[in-house]
Coordinates of C-alpha atoms and ligand atoms in Angstrom, one line a residue:
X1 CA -37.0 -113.9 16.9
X2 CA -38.8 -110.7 17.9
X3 CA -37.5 -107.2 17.1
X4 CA -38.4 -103.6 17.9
X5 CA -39.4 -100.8 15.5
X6 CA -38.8 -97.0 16.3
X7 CA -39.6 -94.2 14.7
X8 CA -37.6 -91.8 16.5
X9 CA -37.9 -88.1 17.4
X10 CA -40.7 -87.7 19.5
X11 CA -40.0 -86.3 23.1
X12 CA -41.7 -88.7 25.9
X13 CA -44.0 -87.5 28.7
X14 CA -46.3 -88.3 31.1
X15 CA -46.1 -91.0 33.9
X16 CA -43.8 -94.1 34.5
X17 CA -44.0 -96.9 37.0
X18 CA -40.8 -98.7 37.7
X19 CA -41.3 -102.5 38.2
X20 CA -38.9 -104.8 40.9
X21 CA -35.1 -105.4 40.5
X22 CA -34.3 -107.6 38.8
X23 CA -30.7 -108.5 40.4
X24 CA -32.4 -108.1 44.0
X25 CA -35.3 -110.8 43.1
X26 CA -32.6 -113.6 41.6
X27 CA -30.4 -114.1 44.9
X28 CA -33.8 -113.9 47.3
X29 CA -35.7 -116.2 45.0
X30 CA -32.2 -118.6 45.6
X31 CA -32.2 -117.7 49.3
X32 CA -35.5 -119.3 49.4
X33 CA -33.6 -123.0 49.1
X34 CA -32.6 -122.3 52.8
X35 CA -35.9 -121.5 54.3
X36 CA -38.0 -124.3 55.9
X37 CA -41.2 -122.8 55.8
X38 CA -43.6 -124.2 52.8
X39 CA -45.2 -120.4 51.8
X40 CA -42.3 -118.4 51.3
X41 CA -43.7 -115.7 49.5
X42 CA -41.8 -112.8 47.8
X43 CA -43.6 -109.4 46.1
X44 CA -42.9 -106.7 43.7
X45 CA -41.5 -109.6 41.5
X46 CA -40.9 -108.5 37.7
X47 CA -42.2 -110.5 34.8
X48 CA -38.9 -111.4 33.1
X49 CA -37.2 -113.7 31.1
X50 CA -34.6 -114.3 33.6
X51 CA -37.7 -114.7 36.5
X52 CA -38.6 -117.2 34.1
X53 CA -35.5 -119.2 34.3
X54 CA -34.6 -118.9 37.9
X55 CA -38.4 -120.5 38.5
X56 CA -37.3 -123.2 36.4
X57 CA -34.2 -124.2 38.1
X58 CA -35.6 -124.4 41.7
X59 CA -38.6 -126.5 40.2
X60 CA -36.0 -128.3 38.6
X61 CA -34.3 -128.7 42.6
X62 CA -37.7 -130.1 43.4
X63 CA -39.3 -126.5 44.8
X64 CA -43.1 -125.6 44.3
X65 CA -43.6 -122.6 43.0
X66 CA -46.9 -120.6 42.5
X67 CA -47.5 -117.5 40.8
X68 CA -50.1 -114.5 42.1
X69 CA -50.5 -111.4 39.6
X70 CA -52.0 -109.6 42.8
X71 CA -48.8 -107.1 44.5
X72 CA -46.9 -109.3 41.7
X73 CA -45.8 -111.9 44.4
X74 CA -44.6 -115.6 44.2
X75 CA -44.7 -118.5 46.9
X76 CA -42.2 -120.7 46.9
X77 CA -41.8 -124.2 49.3
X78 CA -38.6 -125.4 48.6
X79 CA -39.3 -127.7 51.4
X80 CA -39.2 -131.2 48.6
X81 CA -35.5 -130.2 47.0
X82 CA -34.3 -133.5 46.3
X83 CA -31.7 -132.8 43.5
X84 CA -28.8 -130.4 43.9
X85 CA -27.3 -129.6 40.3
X86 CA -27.7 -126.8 38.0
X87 CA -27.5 -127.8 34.7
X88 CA -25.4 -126.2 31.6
X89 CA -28.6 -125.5 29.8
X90 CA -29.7 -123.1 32.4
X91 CA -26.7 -121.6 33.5
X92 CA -26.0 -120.6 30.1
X93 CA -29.2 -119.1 29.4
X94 CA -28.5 -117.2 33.0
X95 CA -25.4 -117.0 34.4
X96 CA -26.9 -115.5 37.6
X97 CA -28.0 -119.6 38.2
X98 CA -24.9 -119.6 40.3
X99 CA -26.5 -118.1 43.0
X100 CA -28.1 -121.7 44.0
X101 CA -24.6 -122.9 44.9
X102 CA -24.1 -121.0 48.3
X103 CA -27.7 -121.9 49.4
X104 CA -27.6 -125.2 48.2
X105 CA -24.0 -126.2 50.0
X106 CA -25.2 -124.5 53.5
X107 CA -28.8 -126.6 53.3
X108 CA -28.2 -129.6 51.6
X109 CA -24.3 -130.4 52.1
X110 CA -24.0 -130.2 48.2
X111 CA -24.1 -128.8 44.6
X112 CA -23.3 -129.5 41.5
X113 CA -23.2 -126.3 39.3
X114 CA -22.5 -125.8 35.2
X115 CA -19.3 -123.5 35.1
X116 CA -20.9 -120.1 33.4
X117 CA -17.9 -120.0 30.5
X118 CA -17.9 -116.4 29.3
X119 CA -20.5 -114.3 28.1
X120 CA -21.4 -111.7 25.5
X121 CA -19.8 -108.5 28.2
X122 CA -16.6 -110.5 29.5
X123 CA -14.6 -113.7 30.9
X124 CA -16.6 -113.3 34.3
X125 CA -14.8 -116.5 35.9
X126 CA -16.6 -117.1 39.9
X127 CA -13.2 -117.5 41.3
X128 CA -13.9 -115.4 44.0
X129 CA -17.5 -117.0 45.1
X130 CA -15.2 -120.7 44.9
X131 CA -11.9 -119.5 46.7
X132 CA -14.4 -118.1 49.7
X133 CA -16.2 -121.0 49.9
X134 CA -13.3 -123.1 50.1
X135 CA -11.9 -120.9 53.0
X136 CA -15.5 -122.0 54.7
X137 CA -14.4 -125.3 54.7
X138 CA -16.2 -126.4 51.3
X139 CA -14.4 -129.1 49.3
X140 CA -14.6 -128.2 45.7
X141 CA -13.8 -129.8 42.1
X142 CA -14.3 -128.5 38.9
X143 CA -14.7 -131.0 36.1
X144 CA -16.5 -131.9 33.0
X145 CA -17.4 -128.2 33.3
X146 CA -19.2 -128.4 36.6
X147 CA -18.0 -127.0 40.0
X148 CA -18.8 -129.7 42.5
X149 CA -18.4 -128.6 46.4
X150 CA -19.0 -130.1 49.0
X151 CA -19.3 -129.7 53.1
X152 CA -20.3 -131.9 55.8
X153 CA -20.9 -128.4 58.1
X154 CA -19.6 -124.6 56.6
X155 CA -17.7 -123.1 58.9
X156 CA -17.6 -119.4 59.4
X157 CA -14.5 -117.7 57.8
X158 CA -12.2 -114.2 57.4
X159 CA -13.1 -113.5 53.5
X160 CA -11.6 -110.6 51.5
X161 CA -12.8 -110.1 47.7
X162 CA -9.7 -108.9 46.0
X163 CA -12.5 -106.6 43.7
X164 CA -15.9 -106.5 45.2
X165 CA -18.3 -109.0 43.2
X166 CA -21.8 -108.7 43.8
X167 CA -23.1 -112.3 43.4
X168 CA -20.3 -113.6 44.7
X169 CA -20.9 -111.5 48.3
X170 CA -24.8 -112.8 47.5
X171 CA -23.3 -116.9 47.4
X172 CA -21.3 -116.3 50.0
X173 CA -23.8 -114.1 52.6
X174 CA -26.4 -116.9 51.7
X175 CA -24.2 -120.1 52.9
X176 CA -22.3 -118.2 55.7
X177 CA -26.3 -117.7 56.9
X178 CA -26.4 -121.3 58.2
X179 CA -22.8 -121.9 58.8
X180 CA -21.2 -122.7 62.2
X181 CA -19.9 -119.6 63.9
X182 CA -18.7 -116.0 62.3
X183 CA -18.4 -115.0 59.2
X184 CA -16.7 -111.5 58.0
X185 CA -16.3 -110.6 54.5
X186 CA -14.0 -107.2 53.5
X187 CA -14.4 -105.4 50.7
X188 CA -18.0 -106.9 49.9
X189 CA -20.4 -105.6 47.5
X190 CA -22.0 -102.6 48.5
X191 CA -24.8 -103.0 45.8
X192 CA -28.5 -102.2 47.2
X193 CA -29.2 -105.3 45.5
X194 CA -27.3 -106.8 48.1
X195 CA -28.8 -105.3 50.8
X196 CA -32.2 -106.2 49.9
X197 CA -30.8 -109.5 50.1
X198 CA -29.7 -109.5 53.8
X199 CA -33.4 -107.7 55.0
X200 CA -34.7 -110.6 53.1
X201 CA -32.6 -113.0 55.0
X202 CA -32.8 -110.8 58.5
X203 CA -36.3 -110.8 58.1
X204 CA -37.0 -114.5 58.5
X205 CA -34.0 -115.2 61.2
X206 CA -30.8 -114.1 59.5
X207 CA -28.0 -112.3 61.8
X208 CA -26.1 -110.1 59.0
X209 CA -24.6 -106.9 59.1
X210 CA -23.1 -104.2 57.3
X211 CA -20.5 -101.8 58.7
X212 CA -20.9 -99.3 55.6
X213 CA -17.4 -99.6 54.5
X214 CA -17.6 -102.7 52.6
X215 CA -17.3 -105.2 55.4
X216 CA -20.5 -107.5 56.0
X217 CA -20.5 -109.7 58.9
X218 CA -22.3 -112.5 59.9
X219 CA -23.4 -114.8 62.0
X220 CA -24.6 -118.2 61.4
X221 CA -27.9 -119.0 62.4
X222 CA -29.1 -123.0 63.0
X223 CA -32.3 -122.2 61.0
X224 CA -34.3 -119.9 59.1
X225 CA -38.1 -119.6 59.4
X226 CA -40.2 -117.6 56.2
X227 CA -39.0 -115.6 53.7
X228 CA -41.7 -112.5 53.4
X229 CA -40.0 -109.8 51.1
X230 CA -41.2 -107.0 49.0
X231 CA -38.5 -106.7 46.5
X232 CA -36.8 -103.3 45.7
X233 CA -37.3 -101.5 42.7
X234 CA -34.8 -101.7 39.7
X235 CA -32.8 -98.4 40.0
X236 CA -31.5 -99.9 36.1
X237 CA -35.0 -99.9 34.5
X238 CA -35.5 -96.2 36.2
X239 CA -32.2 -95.2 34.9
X240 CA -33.1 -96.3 31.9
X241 CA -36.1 -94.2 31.4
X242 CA -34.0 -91.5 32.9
X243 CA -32.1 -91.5 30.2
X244 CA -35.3 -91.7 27.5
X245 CA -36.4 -88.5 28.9
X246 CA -32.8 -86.8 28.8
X247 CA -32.3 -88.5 25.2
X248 CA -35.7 -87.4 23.7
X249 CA -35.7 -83.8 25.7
X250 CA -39.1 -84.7 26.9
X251 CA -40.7 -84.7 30.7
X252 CA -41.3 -88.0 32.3
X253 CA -42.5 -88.7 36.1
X254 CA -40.3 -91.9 37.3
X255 CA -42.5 -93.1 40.5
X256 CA -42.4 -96.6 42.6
X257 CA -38.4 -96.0 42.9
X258 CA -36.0 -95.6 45.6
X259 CA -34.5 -91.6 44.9
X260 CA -31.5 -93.0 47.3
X261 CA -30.1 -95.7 45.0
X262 CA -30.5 -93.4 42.1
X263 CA -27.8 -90.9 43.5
X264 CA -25.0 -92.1 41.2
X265 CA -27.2 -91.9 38.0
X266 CA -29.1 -88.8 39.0
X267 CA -25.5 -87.1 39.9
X268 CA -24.5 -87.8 36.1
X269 CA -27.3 -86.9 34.4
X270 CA -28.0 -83.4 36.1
X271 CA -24.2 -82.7 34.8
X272 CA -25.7 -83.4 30.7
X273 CA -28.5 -80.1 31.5
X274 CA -30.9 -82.1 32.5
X275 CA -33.3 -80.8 34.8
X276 CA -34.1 -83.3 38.0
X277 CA -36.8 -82.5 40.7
X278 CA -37.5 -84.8 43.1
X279 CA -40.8 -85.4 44.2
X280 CA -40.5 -88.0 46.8
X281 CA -38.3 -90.8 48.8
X282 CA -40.1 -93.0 45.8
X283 CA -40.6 -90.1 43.1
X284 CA -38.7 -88.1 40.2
X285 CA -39.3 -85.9 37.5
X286 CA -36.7 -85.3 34.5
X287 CA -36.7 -82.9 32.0
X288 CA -34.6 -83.2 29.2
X289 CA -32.2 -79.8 28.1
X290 CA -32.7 -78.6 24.6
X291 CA -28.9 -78.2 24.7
X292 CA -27.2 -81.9 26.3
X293 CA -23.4 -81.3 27.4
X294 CA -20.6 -83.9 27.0
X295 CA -19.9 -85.3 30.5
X296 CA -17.4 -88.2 31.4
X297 CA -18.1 -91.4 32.6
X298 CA -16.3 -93.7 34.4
X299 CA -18.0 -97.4 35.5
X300 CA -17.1 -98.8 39.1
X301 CA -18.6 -101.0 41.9
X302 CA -21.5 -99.1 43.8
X303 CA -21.3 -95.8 45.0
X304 CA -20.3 -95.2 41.4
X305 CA -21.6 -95.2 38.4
X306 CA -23.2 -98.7 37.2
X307 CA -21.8 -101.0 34.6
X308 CA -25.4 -101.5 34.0
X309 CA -25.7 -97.5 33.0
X310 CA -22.8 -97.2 30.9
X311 CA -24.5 -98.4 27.8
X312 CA -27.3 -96.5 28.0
X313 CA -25.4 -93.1 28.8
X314 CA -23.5 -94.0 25.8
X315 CA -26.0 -93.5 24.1
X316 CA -26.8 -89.9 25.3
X317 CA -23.7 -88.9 24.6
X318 CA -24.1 -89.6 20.9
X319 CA -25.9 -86.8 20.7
X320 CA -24.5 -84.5 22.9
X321 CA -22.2 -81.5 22.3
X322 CA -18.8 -82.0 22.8
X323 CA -16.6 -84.4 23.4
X324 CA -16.1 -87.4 26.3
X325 CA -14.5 -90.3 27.6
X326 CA -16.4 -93.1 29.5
X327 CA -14.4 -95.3 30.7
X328 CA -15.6 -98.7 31.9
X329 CA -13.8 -100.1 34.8
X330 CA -16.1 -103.6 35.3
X331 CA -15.8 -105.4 32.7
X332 CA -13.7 -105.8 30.2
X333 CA -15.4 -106.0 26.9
X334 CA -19.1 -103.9 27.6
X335 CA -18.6 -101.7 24.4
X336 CA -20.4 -104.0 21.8
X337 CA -23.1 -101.7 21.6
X338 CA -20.9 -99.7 20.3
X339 CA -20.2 -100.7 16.6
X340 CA -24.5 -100.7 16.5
X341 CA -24.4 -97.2 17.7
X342 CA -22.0 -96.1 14.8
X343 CA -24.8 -97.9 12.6
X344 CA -26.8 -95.3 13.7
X345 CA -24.5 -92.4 13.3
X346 CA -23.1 -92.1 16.2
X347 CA -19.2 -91.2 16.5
X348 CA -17.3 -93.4 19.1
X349 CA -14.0 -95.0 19.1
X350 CA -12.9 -97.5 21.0
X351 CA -9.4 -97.5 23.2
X352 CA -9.0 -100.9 25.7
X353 CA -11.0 -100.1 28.1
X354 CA -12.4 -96.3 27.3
X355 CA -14.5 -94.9 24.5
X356 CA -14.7 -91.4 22.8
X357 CA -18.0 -90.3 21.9
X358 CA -18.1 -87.3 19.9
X359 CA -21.5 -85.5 20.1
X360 CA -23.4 -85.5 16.3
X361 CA -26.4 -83.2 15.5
X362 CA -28.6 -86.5 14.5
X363 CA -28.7 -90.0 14.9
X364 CA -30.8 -91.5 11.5
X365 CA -33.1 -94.8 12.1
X366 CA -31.0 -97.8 11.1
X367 CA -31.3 -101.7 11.6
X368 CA -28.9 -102.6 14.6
X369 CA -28.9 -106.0 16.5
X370 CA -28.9 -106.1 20.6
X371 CA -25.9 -108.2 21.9
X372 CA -26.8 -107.8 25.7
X373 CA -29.7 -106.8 27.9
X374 CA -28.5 -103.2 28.6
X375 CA -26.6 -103.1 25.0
X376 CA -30.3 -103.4 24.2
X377 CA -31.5 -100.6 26.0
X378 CA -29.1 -98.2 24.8
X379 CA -29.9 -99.0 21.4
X380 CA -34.1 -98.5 21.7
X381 CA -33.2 -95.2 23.5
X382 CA -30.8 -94.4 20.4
X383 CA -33.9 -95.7 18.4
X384 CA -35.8 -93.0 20.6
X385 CA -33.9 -90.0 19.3
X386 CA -32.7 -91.0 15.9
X387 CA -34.7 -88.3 14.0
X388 CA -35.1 -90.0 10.2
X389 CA -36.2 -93.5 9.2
X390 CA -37.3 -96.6 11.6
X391 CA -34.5 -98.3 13.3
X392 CA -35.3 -102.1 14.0
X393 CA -33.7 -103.6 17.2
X394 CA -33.0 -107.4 16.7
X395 CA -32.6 -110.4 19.3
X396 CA -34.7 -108.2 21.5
X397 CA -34.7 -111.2 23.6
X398 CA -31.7 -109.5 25.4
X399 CA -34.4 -106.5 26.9
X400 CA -37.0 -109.2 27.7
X401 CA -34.5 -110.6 29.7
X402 CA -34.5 -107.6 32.6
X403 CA -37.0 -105.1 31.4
X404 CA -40.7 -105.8 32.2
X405 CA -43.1 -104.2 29.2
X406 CA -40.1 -101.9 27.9
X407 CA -41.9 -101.2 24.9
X408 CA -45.6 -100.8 26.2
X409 CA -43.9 -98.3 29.1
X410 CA -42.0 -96.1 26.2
X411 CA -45.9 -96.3 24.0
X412 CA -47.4 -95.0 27.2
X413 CA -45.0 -92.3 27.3
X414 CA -46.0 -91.4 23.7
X415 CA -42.9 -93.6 21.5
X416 CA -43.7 -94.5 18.5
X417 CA -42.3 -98.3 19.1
X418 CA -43.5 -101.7 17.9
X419 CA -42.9 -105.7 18.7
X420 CA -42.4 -107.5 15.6
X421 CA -42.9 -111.2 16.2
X422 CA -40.7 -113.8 15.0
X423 CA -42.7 -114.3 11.6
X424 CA -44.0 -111.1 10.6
X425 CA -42.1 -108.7 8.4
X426 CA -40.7 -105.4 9.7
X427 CA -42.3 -103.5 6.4
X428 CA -45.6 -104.8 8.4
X429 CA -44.5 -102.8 11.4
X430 CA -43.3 -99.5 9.5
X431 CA -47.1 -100.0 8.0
X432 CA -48.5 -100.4 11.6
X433 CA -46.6 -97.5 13.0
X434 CA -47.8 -95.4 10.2
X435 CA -51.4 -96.8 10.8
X436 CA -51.3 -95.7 14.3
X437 CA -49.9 -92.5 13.6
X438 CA -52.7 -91.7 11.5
X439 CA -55.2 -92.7 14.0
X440 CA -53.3 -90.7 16.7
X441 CA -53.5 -87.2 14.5
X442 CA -57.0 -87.9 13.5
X443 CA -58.1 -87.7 17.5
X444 CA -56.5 -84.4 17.9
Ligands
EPU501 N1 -15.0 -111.3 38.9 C1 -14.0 -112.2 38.9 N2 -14.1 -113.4 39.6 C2 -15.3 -113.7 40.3 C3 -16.3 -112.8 40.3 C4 -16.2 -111.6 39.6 O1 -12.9 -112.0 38.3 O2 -15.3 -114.8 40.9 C5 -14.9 -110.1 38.2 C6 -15.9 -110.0 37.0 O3 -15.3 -110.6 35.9 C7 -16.0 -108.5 36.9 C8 -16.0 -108.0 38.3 O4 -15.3 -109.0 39.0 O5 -15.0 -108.0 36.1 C9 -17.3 -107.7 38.9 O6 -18.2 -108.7 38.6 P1 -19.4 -109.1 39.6 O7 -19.1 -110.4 40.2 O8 -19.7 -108.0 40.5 O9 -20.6 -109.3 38.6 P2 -21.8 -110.3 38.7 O10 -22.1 -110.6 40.1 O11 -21.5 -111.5 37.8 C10 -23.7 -108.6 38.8 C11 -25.0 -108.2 38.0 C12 -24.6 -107.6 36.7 C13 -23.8 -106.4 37.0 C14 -22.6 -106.7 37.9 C15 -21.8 -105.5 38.3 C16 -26.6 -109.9 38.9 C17 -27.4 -111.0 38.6 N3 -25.8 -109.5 37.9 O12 -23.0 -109.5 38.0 O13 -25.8 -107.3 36.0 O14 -23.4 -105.8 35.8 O15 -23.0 -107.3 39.1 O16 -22.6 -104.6 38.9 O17 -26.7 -109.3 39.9 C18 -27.2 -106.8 34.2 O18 -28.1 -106.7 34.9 O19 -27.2 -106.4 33.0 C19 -25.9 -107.3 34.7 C20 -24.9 -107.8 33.9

């Protein structure tokens, strides 16, 4: 298995380019079950692990899928699906492989999907995405660990999310799409994930709207023509290098984002000292604070602060002054970076469902493992500042999961940071870094 090596310390600049999201891509590439014409073709798509798998499970539905490095797109005829389950092996790998099971149900009449079981961040049952169909009209039964629904015609329905879910408001947008008559969920996701999910849909026939206050109606259309979509980009992975600037005090240019779905983040981070000019609609500049204050930071469904941010800030505040409480409200066991982070030298406990992090002067290299994708990235950024020693990142699979070229990004931006593979040794990559370092000084 691969793992990253840091030598920590160095303060990032220059220019980064943020790639497609991630959770926007998944549900469009699913959305693309209900489309009837053979060159649906969807751009800005990232090169990830979990790309990978979604690919595989529509090809595995009988979908043709082909693959153009130009714009990053993909063209998909899902025209020839001819089997309708979703097998254990993939849905474990990826529990976002439930999103096939709205599509599928509305355009085929059936699916047969692997129940998720519980992952690595919580229980994260899809209660919510089976009660709503059900209320559609959708006969479902769960055994041998597969949900199995299914519905002569879906018929539009009244649907309130007791807590807004984001893929579930993704399965049930996509099957209320080609249902008979209305379809109103309350208290839907209000993600921008999700909304680049209805233009995608809008765009080749779909009739959704959103009232801004977390109601999303729509109505059921007989068919829809061509998905053409140019995904969103992830406002996680900018985020992310948000935080490598803030973390490292360096100056990094964030461009090819949306500044508008970066309001939560950029809200949080400007309260730490950071300095935050933006450039453009698609364009930022950070510049980390000599001095980074304590700030509290509590998780919740969008407007607020991401789930998928909570790690990473976590580890900001390990080296902040002062004391804080972050608090995450989404799921209910997202703190297992947090025992790697004390490996480090960090100074966190743990209370339910909030964590104190008191500020220390240094975090010292250390080997950690990655239990999640964004418990991964708050560890490399940990990595990023620890200011003694290498610290070696294991199961980096995690990051490859949702972060295209993390590490070749962070090198551009000056990190000292290295891919071991599986059978190399890290003392190889401590001698690598070293190597490079050398070379480095001797050009200046
Ligand atoms: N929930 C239920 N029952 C359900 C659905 C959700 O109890 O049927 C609970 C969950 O257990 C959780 C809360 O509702 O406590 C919200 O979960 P949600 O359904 O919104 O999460 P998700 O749709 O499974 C997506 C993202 C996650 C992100 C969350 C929250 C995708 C593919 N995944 O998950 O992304 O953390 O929304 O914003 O969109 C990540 O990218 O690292 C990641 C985990």
């Amino acid at each position: 298995m691969d793992k990253i090596v840091i030598e920590g310390g160095v303060p990032l600049n220059g220019e980064v380019s943020i790639s497609g999201s991630k959770n926007a891509v998944l549900p469009i590439i699913a959305s693309s079950i209900m489309f009837d014409d053979p060159q649906n073709e969807i751009s800005n798509v990232p090169d990830l692990e979990d790309i990978k798998t979604i690919k595989k499970l529509l090809s595995s539905l009988g979908a043709k899928i082909e693959d153009s490095r130009e714009n990053n797109r993909i063209f998909i005829d899902s025209s020839g699906i001819n089997n309708y389950e979703a097998p254990y092996d993939l849905v474990k790998t990826m529990r976002a492989s439930v999103l096939v099971l709205g599509p599928l149900l509305a355009r085929y009449k059936r699916a047969r999907v692997s129940l998720p079981g519980g992952c690595a961040i919580g229980a994260r049952p899809i209660d919510f995405h089976l009660n709503a169909l059900k209320l559609m009209g959708a006969e479902i039964n769960v055994d041998h660990g597969y949900v199995e629904a299914f519905a002569e015609r879906l018929k539009g329905a009244s649907i309130t999310f007791p807590i807004p879910t984001v893929t579930g408001t993704e399965n049930i947008i996509m099957a209320a799409c080609l249902a008979d008559g209305n379809t109103e969920i309350r208290n839907a996701a209000m993600e921008p994930e999700v909304d680049d999910l209805i233009n995608a849909l809008n765009g080749g026939g779909g009739d959704i709207k959103r009232d801004g206050h977390g109601r999303i109606l729509i109505k059921g259309v007989k068919q829809l023509k061509r998905l053409s979509h140019s995904v969103i980009p992830d406002r996680i992975e900018a985020g992310t290098f948000m935080v490598a600037s803030a973390i490292t005090r360096g100056d990094i240019t964030i461009n090819d984002i949306n500044v508008a779905h970066l309001k939560p983040v950029t809200e949080k981070l400007s309260g730490t000292g950071v300095k935050i000019v933006i450039n453009s609609p698609t364009s930022l500049r950070i510049k980390g604070s000599k001095v980074i204050r304590s700030i509290d930071v509590t998780t919740a469904p969008y407007p607020d602060f991401p789930t998928d941010m909570q790690a990473q800030m976590m580890a900001l505040m390990c080296v902040s002054e002062g004391l804080c409480v972050i608090t995450e409200n989404v799921f209910e066991n997202r703190f297992m970076h947090v025992g790697e982070l004390i490996r480090l030298g960090a100074d966190i406990k743990v209370k339910n469902n909030f964590a104190i992090v008191k500020g220390v002067k240094k975090l010292s290299g250390a080997e950690v493992m990655a239990t999640d994708l964004r418990a991964s990235a708050s560890l490399v950024l940990a990595g990023l500042a620890s200011s003694d020693g290498y610290t070696t990142v294991s199961r980096i699979y995690h990051l490859d999961r949702g972060y295209e070229g993390m590490e070749n990004k962070l090198k551009n931006l000056g990190a000292i940071i290295t891919r071991v593979k599986g059978n190399s040794t890290v003392n190889q990559a401590h001698e690598e870094i070293h190597e490079e370092n050398i070379t480095a000084g001797e050009g200046v």
